[in-house]
XYZ file of C-alpha atoms in Angstrom:
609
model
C 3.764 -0.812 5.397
C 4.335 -3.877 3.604
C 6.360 -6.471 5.511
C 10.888 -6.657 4.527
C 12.540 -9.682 4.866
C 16.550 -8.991 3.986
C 19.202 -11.266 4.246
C 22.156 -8.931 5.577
C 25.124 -11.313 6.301
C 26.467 -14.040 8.374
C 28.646 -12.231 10.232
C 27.538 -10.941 14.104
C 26.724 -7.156 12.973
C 24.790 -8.840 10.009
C 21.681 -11.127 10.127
C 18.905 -12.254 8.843
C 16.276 -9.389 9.788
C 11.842 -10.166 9.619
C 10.921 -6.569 10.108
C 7.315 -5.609 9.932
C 7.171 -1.992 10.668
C 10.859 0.152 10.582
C 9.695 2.799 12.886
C 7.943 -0.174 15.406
C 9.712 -0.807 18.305
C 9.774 -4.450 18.686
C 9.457 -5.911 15.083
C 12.961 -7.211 14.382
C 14.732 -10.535 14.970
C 18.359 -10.869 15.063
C 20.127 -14.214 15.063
C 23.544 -13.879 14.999
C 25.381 -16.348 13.177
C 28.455 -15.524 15.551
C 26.141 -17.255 18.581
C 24.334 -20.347 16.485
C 27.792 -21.462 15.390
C 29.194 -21.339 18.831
C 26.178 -22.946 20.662
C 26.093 -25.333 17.499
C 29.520 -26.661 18.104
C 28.810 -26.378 22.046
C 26.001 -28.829 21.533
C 28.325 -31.024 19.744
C 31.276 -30.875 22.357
C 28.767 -31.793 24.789
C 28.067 -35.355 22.574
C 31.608 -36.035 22.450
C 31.710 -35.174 26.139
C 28.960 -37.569 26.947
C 30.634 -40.176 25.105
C 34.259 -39.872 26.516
C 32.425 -39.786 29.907
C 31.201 -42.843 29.574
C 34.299 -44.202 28.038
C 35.736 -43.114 31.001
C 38.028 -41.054 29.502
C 37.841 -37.789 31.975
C 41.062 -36.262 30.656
C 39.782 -35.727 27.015
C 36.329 -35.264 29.284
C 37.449 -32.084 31.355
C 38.939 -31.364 27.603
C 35.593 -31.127 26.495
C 33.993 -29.237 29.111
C 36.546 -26.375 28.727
C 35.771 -26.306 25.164
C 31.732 -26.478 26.141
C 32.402 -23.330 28.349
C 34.477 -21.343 25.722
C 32.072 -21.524 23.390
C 29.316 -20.590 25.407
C 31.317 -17.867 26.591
C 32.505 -16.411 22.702
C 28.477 -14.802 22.174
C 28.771 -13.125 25.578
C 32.364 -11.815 24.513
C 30.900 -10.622 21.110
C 28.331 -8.604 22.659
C 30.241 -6.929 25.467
C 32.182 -5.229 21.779
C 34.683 -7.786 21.417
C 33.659 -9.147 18.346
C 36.748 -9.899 16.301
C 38.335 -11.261 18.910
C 35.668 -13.284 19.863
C 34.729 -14.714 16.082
C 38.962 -15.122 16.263
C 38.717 -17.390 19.158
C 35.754 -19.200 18.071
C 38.321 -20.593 15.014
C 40.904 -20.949 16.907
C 38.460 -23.261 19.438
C 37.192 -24.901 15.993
C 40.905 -25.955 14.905
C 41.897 -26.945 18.245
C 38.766 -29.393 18.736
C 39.891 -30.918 15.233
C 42.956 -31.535 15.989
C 42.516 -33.177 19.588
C 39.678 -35.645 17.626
C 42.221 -36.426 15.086
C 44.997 -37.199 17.355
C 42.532 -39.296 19.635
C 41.237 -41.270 16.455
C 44.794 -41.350 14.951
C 43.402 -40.431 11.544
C 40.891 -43.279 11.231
C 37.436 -41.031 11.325
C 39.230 -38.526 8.664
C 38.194 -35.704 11.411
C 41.116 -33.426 9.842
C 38.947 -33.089 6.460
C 36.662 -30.668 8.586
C 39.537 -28.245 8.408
C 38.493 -27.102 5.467
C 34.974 -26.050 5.883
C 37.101 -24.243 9.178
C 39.222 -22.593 6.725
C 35.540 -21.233 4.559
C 34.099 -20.577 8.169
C 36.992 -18.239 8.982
C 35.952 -16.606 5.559
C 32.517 -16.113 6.253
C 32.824 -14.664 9.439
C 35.270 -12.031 8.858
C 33.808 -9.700 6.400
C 36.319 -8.341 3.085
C 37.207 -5.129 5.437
C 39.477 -7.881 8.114
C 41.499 -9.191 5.480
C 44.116 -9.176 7.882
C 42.087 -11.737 10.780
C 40.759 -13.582 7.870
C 44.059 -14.883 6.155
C 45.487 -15.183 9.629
C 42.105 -17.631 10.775
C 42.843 -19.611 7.439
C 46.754 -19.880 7.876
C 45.853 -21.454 11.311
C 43.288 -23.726 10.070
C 45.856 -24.478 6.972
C 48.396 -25.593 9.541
C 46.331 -27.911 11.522
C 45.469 -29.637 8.650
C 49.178 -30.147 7.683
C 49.600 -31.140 11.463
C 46.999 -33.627 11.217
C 47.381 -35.004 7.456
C 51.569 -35.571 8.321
C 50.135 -38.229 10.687
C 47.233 -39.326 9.014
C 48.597 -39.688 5.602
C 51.506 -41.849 6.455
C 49.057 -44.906 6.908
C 48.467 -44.861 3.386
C 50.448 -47.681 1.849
C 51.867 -45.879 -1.506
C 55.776 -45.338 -2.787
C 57.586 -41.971 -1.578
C 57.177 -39.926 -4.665
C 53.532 -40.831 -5.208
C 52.699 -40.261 -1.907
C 54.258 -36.676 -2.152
C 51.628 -35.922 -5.345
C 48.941 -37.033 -3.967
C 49.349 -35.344 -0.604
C 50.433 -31.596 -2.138
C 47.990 -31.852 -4.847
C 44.816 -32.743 -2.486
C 46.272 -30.388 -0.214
C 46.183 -27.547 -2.962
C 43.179 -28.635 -4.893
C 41.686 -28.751 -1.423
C 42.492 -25.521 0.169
C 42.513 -23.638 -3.497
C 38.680 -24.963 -3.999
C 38.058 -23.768 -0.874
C 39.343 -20.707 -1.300
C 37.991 -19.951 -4.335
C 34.459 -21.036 -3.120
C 34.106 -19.137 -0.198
C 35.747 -16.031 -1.781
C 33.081 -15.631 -4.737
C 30.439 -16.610 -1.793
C 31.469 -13.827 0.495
C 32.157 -11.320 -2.445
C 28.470 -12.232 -3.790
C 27.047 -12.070 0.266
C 28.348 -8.600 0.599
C 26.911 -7.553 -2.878
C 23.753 -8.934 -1.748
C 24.378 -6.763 1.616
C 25.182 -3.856 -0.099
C 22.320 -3.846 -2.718
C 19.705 -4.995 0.377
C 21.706 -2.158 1.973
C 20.450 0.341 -0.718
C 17.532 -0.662 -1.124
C 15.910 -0.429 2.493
C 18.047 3.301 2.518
C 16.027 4.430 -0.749
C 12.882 2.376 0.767
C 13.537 4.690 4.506
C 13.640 7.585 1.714
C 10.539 6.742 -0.012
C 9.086 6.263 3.414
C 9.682 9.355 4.881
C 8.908 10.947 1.080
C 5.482 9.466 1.398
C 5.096 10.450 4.965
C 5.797 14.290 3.354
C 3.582 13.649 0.622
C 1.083 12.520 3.069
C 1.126 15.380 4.981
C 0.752 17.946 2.390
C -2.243 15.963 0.964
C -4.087 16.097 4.635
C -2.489 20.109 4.798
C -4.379 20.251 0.779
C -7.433 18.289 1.870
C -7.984 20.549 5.052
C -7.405 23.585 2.615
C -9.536 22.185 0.284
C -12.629 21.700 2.465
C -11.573 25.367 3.966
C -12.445 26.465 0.324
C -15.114 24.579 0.132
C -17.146 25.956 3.111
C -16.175 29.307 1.943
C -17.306 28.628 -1.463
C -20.640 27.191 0.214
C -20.937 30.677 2.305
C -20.011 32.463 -0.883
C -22.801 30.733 -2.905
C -25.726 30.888 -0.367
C -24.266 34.974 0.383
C -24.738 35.156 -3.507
C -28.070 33.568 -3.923
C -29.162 35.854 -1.007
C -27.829 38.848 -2.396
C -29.669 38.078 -6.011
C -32.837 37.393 -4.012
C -32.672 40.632 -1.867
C -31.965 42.717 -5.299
C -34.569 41.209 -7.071
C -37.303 42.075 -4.138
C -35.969 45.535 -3.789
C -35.580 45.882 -7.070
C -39.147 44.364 -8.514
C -40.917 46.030 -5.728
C -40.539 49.592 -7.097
C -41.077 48.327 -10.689
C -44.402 46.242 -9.563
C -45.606 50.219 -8.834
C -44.452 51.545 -11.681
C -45.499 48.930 -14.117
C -48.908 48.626 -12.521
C -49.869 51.973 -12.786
C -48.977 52.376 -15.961
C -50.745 49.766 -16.941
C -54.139 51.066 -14.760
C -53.346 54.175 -16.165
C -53.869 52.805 -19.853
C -57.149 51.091 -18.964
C -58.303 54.347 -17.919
C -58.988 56.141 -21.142
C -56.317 58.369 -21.055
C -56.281 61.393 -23.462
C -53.776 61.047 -26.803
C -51.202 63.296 -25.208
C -51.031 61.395 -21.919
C -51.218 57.876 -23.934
C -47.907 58.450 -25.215
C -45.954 59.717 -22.198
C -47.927 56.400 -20.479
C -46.353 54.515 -23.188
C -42.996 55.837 -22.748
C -43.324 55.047 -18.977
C -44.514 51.541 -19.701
C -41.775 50.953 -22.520
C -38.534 51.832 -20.403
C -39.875 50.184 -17.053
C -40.165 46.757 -19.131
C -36.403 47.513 -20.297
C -35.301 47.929 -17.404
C -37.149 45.020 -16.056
C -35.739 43.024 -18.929
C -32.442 44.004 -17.848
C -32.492 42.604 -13.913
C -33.751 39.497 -15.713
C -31.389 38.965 -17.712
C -28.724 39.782 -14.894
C -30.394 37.587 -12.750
C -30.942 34.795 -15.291
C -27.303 34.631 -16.063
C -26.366 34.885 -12.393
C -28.789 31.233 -11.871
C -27.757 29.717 -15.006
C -23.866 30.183 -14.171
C -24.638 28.666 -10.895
C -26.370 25.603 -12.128
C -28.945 26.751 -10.749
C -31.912 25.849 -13.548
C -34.260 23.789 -13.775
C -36.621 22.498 -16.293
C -40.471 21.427 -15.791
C -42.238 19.111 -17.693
C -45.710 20.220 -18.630
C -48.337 19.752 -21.051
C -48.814 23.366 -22.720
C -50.491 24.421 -26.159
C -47.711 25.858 -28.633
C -50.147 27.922 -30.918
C -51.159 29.831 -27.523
C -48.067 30.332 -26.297
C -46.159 31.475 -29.711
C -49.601 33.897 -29.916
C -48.703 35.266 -26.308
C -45.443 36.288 -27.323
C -46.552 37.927 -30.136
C -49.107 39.845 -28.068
C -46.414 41.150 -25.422
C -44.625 42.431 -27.984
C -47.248 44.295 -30.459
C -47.256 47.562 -28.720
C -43.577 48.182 -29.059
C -43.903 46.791 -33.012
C -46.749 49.345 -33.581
C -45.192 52.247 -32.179
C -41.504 51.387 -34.291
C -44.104 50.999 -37.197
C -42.702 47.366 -37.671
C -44.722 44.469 -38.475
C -45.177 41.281 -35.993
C -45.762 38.177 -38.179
C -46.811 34.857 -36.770
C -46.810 31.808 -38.575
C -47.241 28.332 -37.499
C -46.773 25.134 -39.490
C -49.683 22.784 -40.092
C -48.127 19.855 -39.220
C -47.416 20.916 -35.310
C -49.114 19.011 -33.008
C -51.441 21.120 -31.209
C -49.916 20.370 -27.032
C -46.886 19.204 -26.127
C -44.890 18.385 -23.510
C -41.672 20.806 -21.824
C -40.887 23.830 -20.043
C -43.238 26.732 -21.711
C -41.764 29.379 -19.189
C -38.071 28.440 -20.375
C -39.617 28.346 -24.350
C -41.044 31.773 -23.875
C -38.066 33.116 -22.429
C -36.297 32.161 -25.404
C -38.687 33.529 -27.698
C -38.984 36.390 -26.099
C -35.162 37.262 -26.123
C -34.833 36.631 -29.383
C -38.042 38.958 -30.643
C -36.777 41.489 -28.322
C -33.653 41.730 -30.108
C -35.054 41.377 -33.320
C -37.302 44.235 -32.681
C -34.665 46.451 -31.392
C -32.216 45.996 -33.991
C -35.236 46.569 -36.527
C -36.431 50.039 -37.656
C -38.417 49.089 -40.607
C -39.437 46.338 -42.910
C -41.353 43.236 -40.041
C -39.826 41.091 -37.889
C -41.492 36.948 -38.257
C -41.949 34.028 -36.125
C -41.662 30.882 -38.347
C -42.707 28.017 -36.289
C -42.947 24.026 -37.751
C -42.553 20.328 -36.877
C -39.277 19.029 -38.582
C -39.690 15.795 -37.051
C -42.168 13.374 -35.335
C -40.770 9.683 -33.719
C -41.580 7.884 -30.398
C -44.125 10.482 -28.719
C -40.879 12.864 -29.666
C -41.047 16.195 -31.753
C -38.228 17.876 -33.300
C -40.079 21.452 -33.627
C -38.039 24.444 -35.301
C -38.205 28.355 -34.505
C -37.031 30.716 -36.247
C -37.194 34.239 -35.689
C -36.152 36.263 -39.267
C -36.222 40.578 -39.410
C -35.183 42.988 -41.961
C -33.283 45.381 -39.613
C -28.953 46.018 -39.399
C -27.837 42.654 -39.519
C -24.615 41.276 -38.207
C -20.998 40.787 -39.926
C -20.034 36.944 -40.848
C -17.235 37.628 -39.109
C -19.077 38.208 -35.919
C -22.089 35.429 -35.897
C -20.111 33.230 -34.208
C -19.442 35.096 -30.590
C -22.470 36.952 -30.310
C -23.920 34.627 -28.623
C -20.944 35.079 -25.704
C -21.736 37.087 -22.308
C -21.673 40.643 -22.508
C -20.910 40.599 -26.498
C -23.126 43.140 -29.066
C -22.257 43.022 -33.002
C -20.265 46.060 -32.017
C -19.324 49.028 -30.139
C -21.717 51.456 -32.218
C -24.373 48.929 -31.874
C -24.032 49.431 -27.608
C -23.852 52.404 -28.130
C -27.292 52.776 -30.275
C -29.080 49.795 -28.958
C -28.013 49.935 -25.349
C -28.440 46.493 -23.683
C -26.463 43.877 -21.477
C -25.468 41.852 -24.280
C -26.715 38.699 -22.033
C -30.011 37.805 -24.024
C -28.509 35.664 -26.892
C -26.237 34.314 -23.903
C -28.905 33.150 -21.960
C -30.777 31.689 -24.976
C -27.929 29.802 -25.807
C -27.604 27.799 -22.829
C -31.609 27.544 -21.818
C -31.300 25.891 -25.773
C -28.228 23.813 -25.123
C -29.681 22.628 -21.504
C -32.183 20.809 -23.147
C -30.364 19.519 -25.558
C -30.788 21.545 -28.552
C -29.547 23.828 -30.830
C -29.608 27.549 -31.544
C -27.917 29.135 -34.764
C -27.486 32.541 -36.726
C -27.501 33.441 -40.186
C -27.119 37.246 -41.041
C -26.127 39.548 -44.005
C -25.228 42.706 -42.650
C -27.691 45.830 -43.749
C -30.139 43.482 -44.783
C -31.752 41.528 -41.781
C -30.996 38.312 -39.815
C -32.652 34.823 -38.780
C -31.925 32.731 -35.972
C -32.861 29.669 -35.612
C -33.381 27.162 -32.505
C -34.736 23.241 -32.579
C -36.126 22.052 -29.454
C -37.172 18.208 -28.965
C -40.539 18.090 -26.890
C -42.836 15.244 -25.389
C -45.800 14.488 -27.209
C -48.916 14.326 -24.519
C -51.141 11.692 -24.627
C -55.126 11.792 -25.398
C -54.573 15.499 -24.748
C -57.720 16.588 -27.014
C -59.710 14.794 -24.755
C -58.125 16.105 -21.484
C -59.073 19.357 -23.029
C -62.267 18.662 -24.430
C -65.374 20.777 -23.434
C -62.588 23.886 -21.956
C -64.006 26.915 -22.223
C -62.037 30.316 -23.038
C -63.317 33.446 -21.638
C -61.848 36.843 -22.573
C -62.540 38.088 -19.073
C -62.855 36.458 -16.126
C -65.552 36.694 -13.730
C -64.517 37.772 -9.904
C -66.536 40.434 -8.750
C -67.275 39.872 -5.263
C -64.984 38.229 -4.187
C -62.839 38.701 -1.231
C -59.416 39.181 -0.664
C -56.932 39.694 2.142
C -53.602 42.153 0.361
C -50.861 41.734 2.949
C -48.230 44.259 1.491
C -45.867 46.431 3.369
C -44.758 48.718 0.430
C -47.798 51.468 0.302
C -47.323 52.273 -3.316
C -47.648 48.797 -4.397
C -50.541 48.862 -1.806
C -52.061 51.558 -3.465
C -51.371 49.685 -7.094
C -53.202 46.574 -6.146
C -56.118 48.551 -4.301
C -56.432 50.142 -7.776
C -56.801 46.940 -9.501
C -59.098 45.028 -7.442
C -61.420 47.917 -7.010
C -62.064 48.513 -10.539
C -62.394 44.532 -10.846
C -64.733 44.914 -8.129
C -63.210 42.499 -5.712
C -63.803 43.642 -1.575
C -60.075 43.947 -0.914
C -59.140 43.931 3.324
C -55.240 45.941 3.312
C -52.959 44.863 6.265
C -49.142 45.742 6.476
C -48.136 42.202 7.278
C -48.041 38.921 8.215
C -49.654 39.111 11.963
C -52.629 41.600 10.318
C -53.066 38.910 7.848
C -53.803 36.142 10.543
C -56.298 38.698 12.669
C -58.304 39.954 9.604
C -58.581 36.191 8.574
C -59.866 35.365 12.252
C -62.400 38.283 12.408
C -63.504 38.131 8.466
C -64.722 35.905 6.090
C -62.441 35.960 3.302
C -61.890 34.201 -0.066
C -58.339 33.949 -0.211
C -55.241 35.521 1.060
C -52.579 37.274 -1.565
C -49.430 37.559 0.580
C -46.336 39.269 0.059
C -43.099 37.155 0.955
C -40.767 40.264 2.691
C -42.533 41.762 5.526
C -41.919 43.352 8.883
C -42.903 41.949 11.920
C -44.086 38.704 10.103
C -43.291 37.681 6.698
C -45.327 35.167 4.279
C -43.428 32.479 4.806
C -44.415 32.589 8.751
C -47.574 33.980 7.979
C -48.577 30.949 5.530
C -47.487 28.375 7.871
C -49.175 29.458 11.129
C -52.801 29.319 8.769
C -52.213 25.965 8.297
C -51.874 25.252 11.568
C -54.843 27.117 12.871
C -57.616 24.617 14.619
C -60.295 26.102 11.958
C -60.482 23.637 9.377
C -61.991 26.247 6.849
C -59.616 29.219 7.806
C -56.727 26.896 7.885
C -57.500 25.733 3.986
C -58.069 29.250 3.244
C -56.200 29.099 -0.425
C -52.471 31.899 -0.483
C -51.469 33.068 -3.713
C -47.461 34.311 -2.934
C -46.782 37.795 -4.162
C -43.207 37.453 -4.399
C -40.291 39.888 -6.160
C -37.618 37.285 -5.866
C -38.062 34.975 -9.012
C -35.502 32.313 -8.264
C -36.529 28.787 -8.207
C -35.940 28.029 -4.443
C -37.889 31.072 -3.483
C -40.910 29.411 -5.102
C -40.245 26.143 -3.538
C -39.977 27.624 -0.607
C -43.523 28.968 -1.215
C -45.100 25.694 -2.271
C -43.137 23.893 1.118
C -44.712 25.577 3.832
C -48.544 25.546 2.157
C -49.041 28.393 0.037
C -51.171 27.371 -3.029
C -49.892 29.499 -6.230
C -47.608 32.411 -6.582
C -47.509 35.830 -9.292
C -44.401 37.014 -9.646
C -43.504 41.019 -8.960
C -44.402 43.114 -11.223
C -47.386 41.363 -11.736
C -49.131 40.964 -14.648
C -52.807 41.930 -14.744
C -54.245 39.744 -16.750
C -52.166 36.712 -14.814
C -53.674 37.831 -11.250
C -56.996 38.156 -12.709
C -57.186 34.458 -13.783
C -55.795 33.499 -11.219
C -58.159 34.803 -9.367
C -60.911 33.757 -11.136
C -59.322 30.338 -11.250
C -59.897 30.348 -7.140
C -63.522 32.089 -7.551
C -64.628 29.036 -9.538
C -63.400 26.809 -7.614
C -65.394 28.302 -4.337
């Protein structure tokens, strides 16, 4: 608290006051002016004393002492309660020492003049509410001078009448000046008083205001980090929840989607084709719908992130065409890819997040699409500082959209309309999610539509521009299918279908495949066989692959311990696959798996061997 210094009177109750903390106990200083005008004039008594003492003059002396003793005497009076009557005697003691000097100098030293400042000290003291004390003081102190001045004046050599105009008109003038003086002083003091009064009140207010406010901040604060950890618990509880659906969910779709998909490689008959097909076609909805669940879920947590990698466009625009030319085919629909000739052949950004985006938006072009084609326009718009501006746009020739509704379909859970849900089923999060993967890195995404006739969106994306790419790239070679037969693989899975699923695969790739249930199994067979690498599920009894992965690495074989772990994991959220890389595991393929990803990723570790 900042330091108060107040000037509250000259009267006993009222002093000057140096107060550094209000609700300390030992930070103010009184000084009465009560007991420094008493000891003041006692210390002046004693001079005279001293001096009549040596002048041998022991009656005016003993005088003196009594006087000495009064005074000293007054502050004790005053503080046993008897304050009026003590600041009472303490004038009357004033006049009375006036009046013996004057008598003993006969008027020579002028002592009666110091009546007058008696007469304002009788003011001061008494505050406005002893009117009564005050005017008696000054009558007193008025009389003693008229005592005095009856004596002193007649020494002054002037006629009768003059000497009666001079004396009552000093006299007035005198005591009227006085008056006045000491009047507006004390009337100005006691303003002072009062305001100083108000002020430290409405400062005690503000105080103990503040000391409210104070405590409802800490009370808000401790609320507020209350919320907080609850909030915290809330988050990781959600993040664990989306993790545990997306495992329990992707595990039975890894089944169904992979034997679909063996199924199709295994010449089915016409009639089976198509039921295979309409297997294959509402598994991938339905995957499409978790994702998109799930991608909201991470992006409205903040969740995303974005890698930086050197990918080629023309290969990664062709792979989204290719995921989606089954489902054109069979609505009779045609795909159309075309790429602009100025587009630099790699760049540099997150190809998972771009195909995401593409993909949503062919999706729902393709949906909303019965006839006519559906086309992926893609060019470079602009080129500057190892920066390109490049341009998508995905047009079809299907329903369309009102004008009137372009501008929120691209808000959570929002379709054209209700018939359109209805029809076209979906979560209405796709165009969502597009939105903000486009706006997170800083671009744009846009509609144009006329209803009954098709519609184009449109995103621009700035990428990096690698450098000496070509001849990073130089000399690659591109093989349709990758070589791995032979080689040999550890499957820890728990789930027997998938089991059975990935058993399929790797026979018919020819790969020696050694099945174990879970993490322990894993470490035996890898002691007791010679293996190539491990592919390890992440959720497993016992031991998971977390566990699993970490007690390899810290196994005293240097060439088991290396052994290289591809994750097989159902939860595709970005700390579950740092999690993966943290405690050693080497790559990861995401549940359901893709067949031609495991394969070259496979392959990838057979060359390497």
């Amino acid at each position: 608290m900042a330091n108060n210094f107040s000037l509250t009177g000259i009267t006993d109750s009222q002093s000057v006051n140096l107060q550094d903390d209000q609700k300390g106990d030992g930070g103010l200083f009184r000084l009465p002016v009560l007991d420094v005008v008493s000891y003041s004039i006692a210390l002046i008594c004693t001079l005279f004393f001293l001096i009549f003492a040596i002048d041998e003059s022991m009656s005016v002396s003993w005088f003196f002492i009594s006087e000495i003793i009064a005074l000293c005497l007054i502050p004790v009076l005053s503080k046993q309660g008897f304050e009026t009557i003590a600041k009472f005697l303490l004038i009357l003691y004033v006049d009375i020492a006036i009046i013996i000097l004057s008598s003993i100098f006969d008027g020579e030293a002028e002592i009666q003049y110091f009546l007058i400042p008696a007469m304002g000290l009788s003011i001061l003291l008494f505050e406005s509410g002893h009117n009564r004390i005050r005017n008696v003081s000054i009558f007193i102190s008025v009389v003693s001078y008229f005592i005095i001045d009856f004596i002193a004046i007649d020494r002054v050599s002037l006629s009768p009448e003059t000497i009666d105009y001079v004396r009552w008109g000093v006299i007035a003038a005198a005591f009227v000046t006085t008056w006045i003086i000491f009047n507006i002083f004390s009337e100005s003091k006691e303003r002072a008083e009062q305001i100083t009064r108000e002020f430290l009140e409405k400062e005690k207010e503000l105080n103990r205001q503040l000391s409210l406010k104070q405590d409802e901040l800490q009370e808000y604060i401790e609320k507020l980090e209350s919320t907080s950890e609850q909030l915290k618990k809330s988050s990781s509880a959600k993040s664990d929840f989306l993790a545990t659906m997306s495992h329990e969910i992707r595990t039975p779709m890894n089944a169904i989607l992979g034997m679909t998909n063996f199924l199709k490689e295994d010449n089915p008959r016409k009639d089976q084709l198509e039921s295979i097909n309409i297997v294959d076609f509402s598994a991938k909805t339905l995957l499409s719908l978790i994702d998109d669940i799930l991608d909201f879920s991470k992006i409205d947590a903040g969740k995303i992130e974005f890698e930086q990698t050197d990918f080629e466009l023309k290969e990664l625009v062709s792979t989204v065409s290719e995921s989606f030319k089954t489902t054109a085919v069979n609505k009779k629909v045609e795909l159309i890819t075309e790429i602009g000739e100025k587009l630099p052949k790699y760049l540099t950004g997150d190809p998972a997040k771009l195909i995401q985006i593409l993909n949503n938006l062919v999706s729902n072009a393709l949906k909303f699409t019965d006839k006519g084609y559906v086309k992926i326009f893609v060019q470079c718009v602009a080129e500057k500082n190892k920066k390109v501006d490049v341009e998508f746009k995905v047009s079809d020739t299907g329903i369309g959209i009102e004008e009137s509704r372009l501008d929120s379909i691209f808000e959570s859970f929002v379709q054209a309309d209700k018939k359109t849900k209805r029809l076209y089923g979906g979560t209405g999060l796709g165009l969502s999610i597009s939105k903000k993967l486009v706006e997170l890195q800083n671009g744009s995404i846009s509609a144009k539509s006329t209803l009954d006739k098709g519609s184009e969106f449109i995103v621009l994306l700035t990428f990096g521009k690698p450098e000496n790419k070509e001849n990073t790239d130089a000399g690659r070679v591109e093989t349709q299918e990758e070589n791995i037969e032979g080689l040999k693989v550890i499957v820890a899975e728990d789930n027997l279908v998938n089991q059975k699923v990935m058993q399929s695969f790797l026979r018919k790739w020819k790969v020696d495949a050694t099945i174990v249930s879970n993490g322990l199994e894993a470490i035996e067979a890898l002691k007791s066989n010679e293996v190539d690498l491990i592919l390890m599920d992440l959720e497993m009894p016992e031991m998971d692959g977390y566990e699993a992965a970490t007690a390899i690495r810290n196994l005293e074989d240097a060439t088991k311990k290396n052994i290289p772990i591809i994750a097989l994991t159902a939860a595709a959220l970005n700390e579950v696959k740092e999690k993966v890389y943290s405690v050693g595991m080497n790559d990861f393929v995401t549940k359901p798996f893709n067949p031609v990803e495991l394969r070259r990723k496979l392959s990838e570790i057979n060359k390497a061997i």
